Coordinates of C-alpha atoms and ligand atoms in Angstrom, one line a residue:
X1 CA -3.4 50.3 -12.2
X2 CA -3.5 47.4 -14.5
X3 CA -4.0 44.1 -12.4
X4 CA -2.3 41.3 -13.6
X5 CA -4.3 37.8 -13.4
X6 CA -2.5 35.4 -11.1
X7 CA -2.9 31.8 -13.2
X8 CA -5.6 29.9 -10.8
X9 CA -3.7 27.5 -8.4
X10 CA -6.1 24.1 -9.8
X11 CA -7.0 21.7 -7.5
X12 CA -6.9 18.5 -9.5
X13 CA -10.0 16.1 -8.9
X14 CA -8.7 12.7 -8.4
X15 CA -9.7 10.5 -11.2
X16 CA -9.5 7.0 -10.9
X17 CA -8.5 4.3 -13.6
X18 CA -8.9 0.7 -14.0
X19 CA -5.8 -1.3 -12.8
X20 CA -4.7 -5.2 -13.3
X21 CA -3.0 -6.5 -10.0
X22 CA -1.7 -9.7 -9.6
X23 CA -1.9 -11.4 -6.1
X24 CA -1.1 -14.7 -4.5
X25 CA -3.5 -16.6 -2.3
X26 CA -2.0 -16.9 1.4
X27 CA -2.9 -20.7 1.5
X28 CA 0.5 -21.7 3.1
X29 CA 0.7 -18.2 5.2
X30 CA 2.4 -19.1 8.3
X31 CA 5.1 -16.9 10.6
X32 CA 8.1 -19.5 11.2
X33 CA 10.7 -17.7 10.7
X34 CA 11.9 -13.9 11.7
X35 CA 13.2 -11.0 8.7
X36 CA 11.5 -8.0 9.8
X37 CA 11.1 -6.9 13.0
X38 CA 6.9 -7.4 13.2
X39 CA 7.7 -11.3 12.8
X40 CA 7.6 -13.4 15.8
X41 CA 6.8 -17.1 15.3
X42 CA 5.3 -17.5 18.5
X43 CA 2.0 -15.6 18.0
X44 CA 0.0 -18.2 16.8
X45 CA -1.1 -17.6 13.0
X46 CA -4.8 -18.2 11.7
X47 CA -4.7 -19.2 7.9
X48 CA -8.1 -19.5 7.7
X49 CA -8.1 -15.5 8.6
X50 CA -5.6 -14.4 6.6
X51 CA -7.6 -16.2 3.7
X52 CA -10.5 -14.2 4.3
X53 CA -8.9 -11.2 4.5
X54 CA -7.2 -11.5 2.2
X55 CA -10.2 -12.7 -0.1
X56 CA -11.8 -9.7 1.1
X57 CA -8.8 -7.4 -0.5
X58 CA -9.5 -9.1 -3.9
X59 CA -13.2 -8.7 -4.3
X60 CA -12.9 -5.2 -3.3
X61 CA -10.3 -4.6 -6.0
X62 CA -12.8 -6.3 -8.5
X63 CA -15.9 -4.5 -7.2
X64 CA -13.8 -1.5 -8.0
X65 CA -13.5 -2.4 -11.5
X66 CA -10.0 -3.8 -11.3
X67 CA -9.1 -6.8 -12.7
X68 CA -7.0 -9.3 -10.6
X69 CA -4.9 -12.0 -11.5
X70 CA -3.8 -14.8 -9.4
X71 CA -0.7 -17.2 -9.0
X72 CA -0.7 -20.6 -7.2
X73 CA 1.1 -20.2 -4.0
X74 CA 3.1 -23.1 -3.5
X75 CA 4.3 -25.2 0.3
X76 CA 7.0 -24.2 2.1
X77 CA 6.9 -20.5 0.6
X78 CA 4.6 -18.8 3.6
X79 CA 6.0 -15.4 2.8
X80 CA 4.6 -16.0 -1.0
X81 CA 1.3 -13.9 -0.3
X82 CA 3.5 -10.3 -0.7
X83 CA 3.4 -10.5 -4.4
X84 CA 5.2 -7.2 -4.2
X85 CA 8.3 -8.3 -4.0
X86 CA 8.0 -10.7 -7.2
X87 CA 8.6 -8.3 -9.8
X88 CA 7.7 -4.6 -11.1
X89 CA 6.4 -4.4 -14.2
X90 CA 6.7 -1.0 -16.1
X91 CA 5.1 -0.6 -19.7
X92 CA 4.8 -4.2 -19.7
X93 CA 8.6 -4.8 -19.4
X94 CA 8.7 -7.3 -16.3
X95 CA 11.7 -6.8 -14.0
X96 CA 12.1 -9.9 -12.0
X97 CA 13.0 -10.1 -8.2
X98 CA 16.2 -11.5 -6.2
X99 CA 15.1 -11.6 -2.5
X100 CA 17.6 -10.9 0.3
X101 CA 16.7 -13.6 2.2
X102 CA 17.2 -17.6 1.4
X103 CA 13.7 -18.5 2.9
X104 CA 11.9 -16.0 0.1
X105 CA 14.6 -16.7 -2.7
X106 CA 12.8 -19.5 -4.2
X107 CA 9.3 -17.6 -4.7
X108 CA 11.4 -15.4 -7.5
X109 CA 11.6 -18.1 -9.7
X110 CA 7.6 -19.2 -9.4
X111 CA 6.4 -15.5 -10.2
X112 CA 9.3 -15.3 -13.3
X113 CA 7.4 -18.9 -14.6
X114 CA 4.4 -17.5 -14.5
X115 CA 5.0 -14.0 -16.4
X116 CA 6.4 -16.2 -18.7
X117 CA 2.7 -18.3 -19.3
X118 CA 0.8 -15.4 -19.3
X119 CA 2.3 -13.8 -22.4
X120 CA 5.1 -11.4 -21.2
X121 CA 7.7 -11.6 -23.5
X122 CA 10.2 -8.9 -21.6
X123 CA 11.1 -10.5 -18.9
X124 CA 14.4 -9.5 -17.0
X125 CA 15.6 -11.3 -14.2
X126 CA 18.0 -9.0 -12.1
X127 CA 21.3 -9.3 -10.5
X128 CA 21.4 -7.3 -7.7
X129 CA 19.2 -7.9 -4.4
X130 CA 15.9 -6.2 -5.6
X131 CA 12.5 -6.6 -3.6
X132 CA 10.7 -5.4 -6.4
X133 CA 7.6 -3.0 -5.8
X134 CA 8.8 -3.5 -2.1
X135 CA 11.3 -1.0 -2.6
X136 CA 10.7 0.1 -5.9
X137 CA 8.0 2.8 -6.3
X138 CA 6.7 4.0 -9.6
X139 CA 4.9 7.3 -9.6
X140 CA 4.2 8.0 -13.3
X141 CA 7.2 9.6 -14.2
X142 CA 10.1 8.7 -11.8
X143 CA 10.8 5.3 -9.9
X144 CA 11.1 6.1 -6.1
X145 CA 14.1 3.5 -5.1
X146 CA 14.2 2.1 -1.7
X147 CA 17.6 0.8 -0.1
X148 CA 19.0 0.3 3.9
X149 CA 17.4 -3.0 4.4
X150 CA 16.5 -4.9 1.4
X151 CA 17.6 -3.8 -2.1
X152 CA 20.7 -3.2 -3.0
X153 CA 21.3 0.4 -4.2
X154 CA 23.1 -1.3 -7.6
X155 CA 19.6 -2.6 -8.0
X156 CA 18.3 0.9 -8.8
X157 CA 20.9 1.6 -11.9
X158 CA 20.1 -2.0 -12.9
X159 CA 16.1 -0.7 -13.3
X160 CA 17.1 2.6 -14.6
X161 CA 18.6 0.9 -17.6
X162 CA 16.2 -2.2 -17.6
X163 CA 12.8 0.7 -17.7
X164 CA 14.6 3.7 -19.3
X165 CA 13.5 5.6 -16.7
X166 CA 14.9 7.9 -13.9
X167 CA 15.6 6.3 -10.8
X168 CA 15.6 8.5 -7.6
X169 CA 17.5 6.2 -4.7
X170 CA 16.1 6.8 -1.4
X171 CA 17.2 5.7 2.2
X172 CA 15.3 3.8 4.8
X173 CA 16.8 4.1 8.4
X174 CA 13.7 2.5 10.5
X175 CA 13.9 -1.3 10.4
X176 CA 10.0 -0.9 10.8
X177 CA 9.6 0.0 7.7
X178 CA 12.4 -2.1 5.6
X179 CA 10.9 -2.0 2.5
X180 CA 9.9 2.0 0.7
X181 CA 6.1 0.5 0.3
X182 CA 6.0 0.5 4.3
X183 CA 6.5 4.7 4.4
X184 CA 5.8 5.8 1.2
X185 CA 2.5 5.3 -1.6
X186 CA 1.2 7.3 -4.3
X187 CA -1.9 8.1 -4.6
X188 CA -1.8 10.2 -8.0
X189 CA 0.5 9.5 -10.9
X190 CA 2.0 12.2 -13.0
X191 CA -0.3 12.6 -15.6
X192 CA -3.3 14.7 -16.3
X193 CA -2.2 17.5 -14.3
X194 CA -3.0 20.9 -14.5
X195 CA -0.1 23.5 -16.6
X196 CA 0.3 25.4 -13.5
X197 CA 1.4 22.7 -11.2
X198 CA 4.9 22.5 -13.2
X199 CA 7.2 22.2 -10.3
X200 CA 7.4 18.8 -8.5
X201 CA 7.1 16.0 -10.3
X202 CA 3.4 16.1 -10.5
X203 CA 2.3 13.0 -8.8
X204 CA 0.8 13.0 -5.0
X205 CA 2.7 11.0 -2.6
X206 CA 2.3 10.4 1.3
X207 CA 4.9 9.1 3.5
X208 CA 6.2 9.0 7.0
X209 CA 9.1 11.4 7.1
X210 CA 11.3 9.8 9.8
X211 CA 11.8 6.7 7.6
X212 CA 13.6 7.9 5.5
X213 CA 17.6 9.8 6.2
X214 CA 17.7 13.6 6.5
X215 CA 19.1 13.6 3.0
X216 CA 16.1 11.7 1.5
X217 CA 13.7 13.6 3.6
X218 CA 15.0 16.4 1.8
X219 CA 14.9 15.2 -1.4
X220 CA 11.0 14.4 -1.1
X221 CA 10.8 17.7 0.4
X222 CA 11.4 18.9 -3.1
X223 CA 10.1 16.4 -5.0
X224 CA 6.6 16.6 -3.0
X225 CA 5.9 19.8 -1.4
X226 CA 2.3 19.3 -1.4
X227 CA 2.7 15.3 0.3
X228 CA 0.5 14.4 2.9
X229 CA 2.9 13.2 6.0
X230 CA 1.7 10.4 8.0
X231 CA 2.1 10.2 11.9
X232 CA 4.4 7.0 13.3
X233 CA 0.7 5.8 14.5
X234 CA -0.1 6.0 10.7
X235 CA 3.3 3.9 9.5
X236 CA 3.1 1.4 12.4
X237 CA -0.5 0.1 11.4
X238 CA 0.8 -0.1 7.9
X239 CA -1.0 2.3 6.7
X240 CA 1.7 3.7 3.9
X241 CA 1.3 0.3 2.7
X242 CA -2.1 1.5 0.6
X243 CA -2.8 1.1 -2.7
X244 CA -4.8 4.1 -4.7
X245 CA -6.4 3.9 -8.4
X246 CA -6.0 7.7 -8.6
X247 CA -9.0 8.5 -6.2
X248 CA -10.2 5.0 -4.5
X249 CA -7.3 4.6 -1.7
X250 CA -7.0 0.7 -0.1
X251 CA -5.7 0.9 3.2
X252 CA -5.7 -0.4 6.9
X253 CA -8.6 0.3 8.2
X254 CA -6.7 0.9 11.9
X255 CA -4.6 4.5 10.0
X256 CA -7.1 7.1 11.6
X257 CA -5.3 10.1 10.9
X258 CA -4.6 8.9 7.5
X259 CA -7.8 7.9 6.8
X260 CA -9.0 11.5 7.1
X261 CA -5.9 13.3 5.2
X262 CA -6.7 11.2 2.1
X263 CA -10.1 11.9 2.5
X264 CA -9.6 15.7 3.0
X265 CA -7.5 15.6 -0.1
X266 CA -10.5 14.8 -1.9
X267 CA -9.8 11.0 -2.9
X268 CA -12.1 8.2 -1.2
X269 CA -10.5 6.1 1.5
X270 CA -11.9 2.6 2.1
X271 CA -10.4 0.7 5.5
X272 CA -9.5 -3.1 5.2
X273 CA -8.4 -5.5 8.1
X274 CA -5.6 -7.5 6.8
X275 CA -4.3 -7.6 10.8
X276 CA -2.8 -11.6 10.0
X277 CA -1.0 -10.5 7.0
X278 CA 0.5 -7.9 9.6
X279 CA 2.3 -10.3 11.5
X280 CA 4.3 -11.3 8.8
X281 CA 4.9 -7.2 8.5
X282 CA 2.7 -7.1 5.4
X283 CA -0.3 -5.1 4.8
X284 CA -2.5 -4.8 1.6
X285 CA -0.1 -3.2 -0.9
X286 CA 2.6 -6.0 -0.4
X287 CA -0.4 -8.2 -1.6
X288 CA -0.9 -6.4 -4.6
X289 CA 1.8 -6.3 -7.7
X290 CA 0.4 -4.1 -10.3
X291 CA 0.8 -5.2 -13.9
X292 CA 1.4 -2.1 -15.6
X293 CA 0.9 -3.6 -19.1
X294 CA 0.1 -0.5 -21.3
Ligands
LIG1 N1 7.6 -11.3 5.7 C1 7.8 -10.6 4.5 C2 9.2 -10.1 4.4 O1 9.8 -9.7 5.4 C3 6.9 -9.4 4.3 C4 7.0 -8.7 3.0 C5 6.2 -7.5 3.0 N2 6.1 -7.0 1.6 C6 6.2 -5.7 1.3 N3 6.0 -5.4 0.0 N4 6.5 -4.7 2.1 O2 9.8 -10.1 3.3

């Protein structure tokens, strides 16, 4: 009997590279008025705290290796510390944001101004309610595309032609989690993986399943088989909200079981309190635009 080799199933080691964020100091961070469901304006807010936490978020990015820019924040804007929502930026195209609500529309043109200064020469401004990063969800190859709460689902052909890239639109049902960065992150791109992994899409995802409609859960069912699922527990301390280099993973430092399924996956989890920011229903990756210049 001749045996026949069965190609090795590889286990890729998570490999971390050197990102450039942009982020917005939450000088004017208040909660005084209510567009998610965590937002109540009369739990006092400590600015001072969410400064330092947020500080805190920054230096570990840079003592990572990651560079970090940083915009002005500007009165009257308190929501302006979720530099998620400003823009996604793609191969250095920049695609611009249009918020939902009147109280955050104003911060689109601030970000857009300073693109602009900093040497970005593609810089689309879109038509269509788009969050940005909020909802839209880059995972090397595909662009994850959040709607039900925030971006319009017009949005997502609007960055499919603006990137060139295929758009997969995905449904949120859980005002909890209104924007896709609240139950989904990646914590490996597509890219560098091994020749036997061809099915998928490559990258490695988590998410909380029961954000998303039965059709989308199905459709990540596909798309991820291998995704680590995060318990409600997980979502609800914002934990999905994480951001990952490829094998250092940001994230609330309150996400237990999480904590330990990244960990187990081999990558290297380190906890951060950003429990101000949270009151606005933000968490460390809504802090965090990535300027995906290259
Ligand atoms: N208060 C902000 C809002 O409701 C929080 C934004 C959180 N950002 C994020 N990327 N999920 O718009």
């Amino acid at each position: 009997m001749t045996a026949v080799a069965e190609p090795a199933r590889m286990t890729r080691e998570p490999v971390a590279t050197r990102r450039r964020y942009l982020m917005c100091p939450p000088r004017y961070f208040t909660v005084r008025y209510v567009i998610n469901p965590w937002m109540n304006p009369r739990l006092p807010v400590d600015t001072e705290l969410a400064m330092a936490q947020w500080s805190r978020l920054r230096d570990i990015y840079r003592e990572l290796g990651h560079t970090v820019e940083e915009i002005e924040p500007q009165p009257g804007l308190p929501d302006m510390v979720f530099a998620a929502n400003a823009a996604t930026v793609i191969g250095g195209t920049v695609l611009g944001s249009r918020f939902r609500n009147a109280e955050r529309a104003p911060e689109a043109e601030h970000y857009r101004r300073w693109f602009l200064a900093n040497g970005y020469s593609e810089v689309v401004m879109p038509t269509e309610i788009n969050e940005a990063e909020g909802d839209l969800v880059w995972t090397g190859r595909v662009l994850l595309a959040g709607t039900g709460f925030r971006t319009d689902p017009r949005a997502h052909d609007e960055a499919q032609e603006v990137f060139g890239v295929p758009v997969v639109s995905l449904q949120l049902v859980d005002p909890h989690f209104y924007h896709l960065d609240t139950a989904l992150f990646v914590l490996s791109e597509e890219g560098g993986r091994s020749p036997d992994e061809a099915a998928g899409s490559g990258a490695v995802i988590a998410y909380f399943p029961e954000a998303f409609s039965p059709g989308s859960r199905r459709v990540l069912e596909r798309m991820f088989p291998d995704a680590i699922r995060a318990t409600r527990a997980d979502a609800e301390a914002f934990g999905l909200n994480a951001l990952s280099d490829g094998r250092r993973v940001i994230l609330p430092e309150q996400a237990e079981h999480l904590i330990a399924a990244v960990a187990e996956r081999g990558y290297e989890p380190i906890g951060v309190d950003v429990s101000e920011l949270r009151k606005a229903g933000g968490g460390p990756k809504c802090c965090t635009l990535e300027l995906r210049d290259g």
